Amino acid sequence: MIGISFNKKEFEYDAYTLVKAFYPKEDVEMYGTWEEERSKDYEKLITISYGDQVVIGIHTREQTLEDSAPYDEEEDRKKRKNTLKQILYKLLVQETGQTLPWGDLTGIRPVKIAMGLIEEGMTNAQAADSMRKTYFTSNEKTALAIAIANRERDILKDIDYEKGYSLYVGIPFCPSICLYCSFSSSPLKKWRDRVDDYLTALLKELDFISQAMKDRPLNTIYIGGGTPTTLEPDQIRRLLGYIQERFPVKDISEYTIEAGRPDSITKEKLMAIREFPVTRISVNPQTMNQKTLEIIGRRHTVEDTVRAFELARECGFDNINMDLIVGLPGEHKADVKHTLEEVKNLAPDSLTVHSLAVKRAARLNIFRDQYQEMTFENNQEIMDMAIKYAYEMGMGPYYLYRQKNMCGNLENTGFAKVDKAGIYNILMMEEKQSIMAAGAGASTKFVFQNGERIERAENVKDVTNYINRIDEMIQRKKVGIDTWLKEI
């Protein structure tokens, strides 16, 4: 057990996530002098005291490490946070003898930092130097962030994303719920009789968005989930037909549908999608190892993945993404290599490599005692191998993000061939524009003041609540649009 003690509430979560990055398997508990003093016998106690200086100590039975720096409460909040994390990071490096690939960065958007520095007028070299000095990022990760920032800027250069918006449509149903999943997903078997009711509510929300945003350019549409291809062909036509009637789909830069689970894909569904100007789909195996598929609750075979991908090609889809997860239970380097070889044989147009992140809502975390004997392996060598295969498939990195509790403290990276990058992914992850999101569990993001401010309007996750409270969901968006977007 590791304890973190604060003398006042200031950047507690940033300290907590940084400590967890160094000690991912340890229980970490936070408390402060505003609470009743605790008497637990911690194996390691980290004390953080704010005053004219911030003083941080790491106390164990063997030693005490301590460092401090001037701390001005009137100073910019970002600078104060950086001061805290820099001191804590250096002490944790001294205590553990290890460094982290992303240094003291605990947020999910390192490329946003790189892009911001470049947009301020820095050269690539100056931006890289600033990242290394401020956040202690490794040379390799710094170079990756700078390279992706430049590719993203090139991809977005002809898009008026500040005045425009993107549309996200959520279909929260799946054939089964994967063990690692923390998204708003519901088993189709339970909800099959309510899918049409769900679509009715969804279309009402989409109708509002189309009217409220009619004077703004629509840049991209992304239909995700869940698994959108759990919808039957007629339901797909109902949804896509409604979108086509209400939105200027022929003018947008990208139109994506996650076909997702191979066990939800049929020729009839793919041909229904082909009736509309969809430009990009995803067929997501996560792994090409059958044993792992069974462990994580994917009710399909490796052969199903190959069949679904080849069927999509036969139906005329020329921009297909595949998602993989590295760090799944029981998989080692050889297993990941096998997956990459199989994917290489299929030759997708883009590839997203995720490093497993076990969120609190995922069953893999809830039932972790059942999986204690299984390893969760990911390291830079495995990620380098994935990069090598992506390059061999003619792809380069185009977007990147991180999550909490990631295996190896690494990242999720999207790779794509020329002109096949997922534009929505960039706009969403770098928070470049407002995202209007419809559906159960969908989160609308209002980006304004040149990207300096972001506000959200959340939809309820439960399907029944979403259906019954759709007018409330619409009202939340109306308030957000009237409040945050009226001056853009």
mmCIF file of C-alpha atoms in Angstrom, residues 6 18 33 129 135 158 194 197 256 290 294 334 337 339 368 397-398 425 439 444 483:
data_model
loop_
_atom_site.group_PDB
_atom_site.id
_atom_site.type_symbol
_atom_site.label_atom_id
_atom_site.label_comp_id
_atom_site.label_asym_id
_atom_site.label_seq_id
_atom_site.Cartn_x
_atom_site.Cartn_y
_atom_site.Cartn_z
ATOM 1 C CA PHE A 6 -1.536 16.452 0.977
ATOM 2 C CA LEU A 18 1.894 9.789 -11.832
ATOM 3 C CA THR A 33 -4.885 17.044 6.641
ATOM 4 C CA ASP A 129 13.509 20.424 -26.791
ATOM 5 C CA TYR A 135 7.900 16.820 -19.303
ATOM 6 C CA ASP A 158 -7.899 22.521 -45.947
ATOM 7 C CA ARG A 194 -36.041 -2.052 -28.138
ATOM 8 C CA ASP A 197 -37.519 2.426 -30.184
ATOM 9 C CA THR A 256 -17.054 6.432 -41.092
ATOM 10 C CA GLN A 290 -8.300 -17.770 -31.145
ATOM 11 C CA GLU A 294 -12.321 -16.773 -26.224
ATOM 12 C CA ALA A 334 5.081 -14.106 -30.360
ATOM 13 C CA LYS A 337 3.665 -11.019 -34.020
ATOM 14 C CA THR A 339 -1.604 -11.170 -35.197
ATOM 15 C CA ARG A 368 -9.303 -9.313 -11.950
ATOM 16 C CA PRO A 397 1.529 7.257 -37.776
ATOM 17 C CA TYR A 398 -1.164 9.931 -37.986
ATOM 18 C CA ASN A 425 -10.009 10.770 -34.994
ATOM 19 C CA GLY A 439 -27.092 8.365 -28.760
ATOM 20 C CA THR A 444 -21.086 16.267 -26.986
ATOM 21 C CA THR A 483 -24.343 29.235 -24.380
#
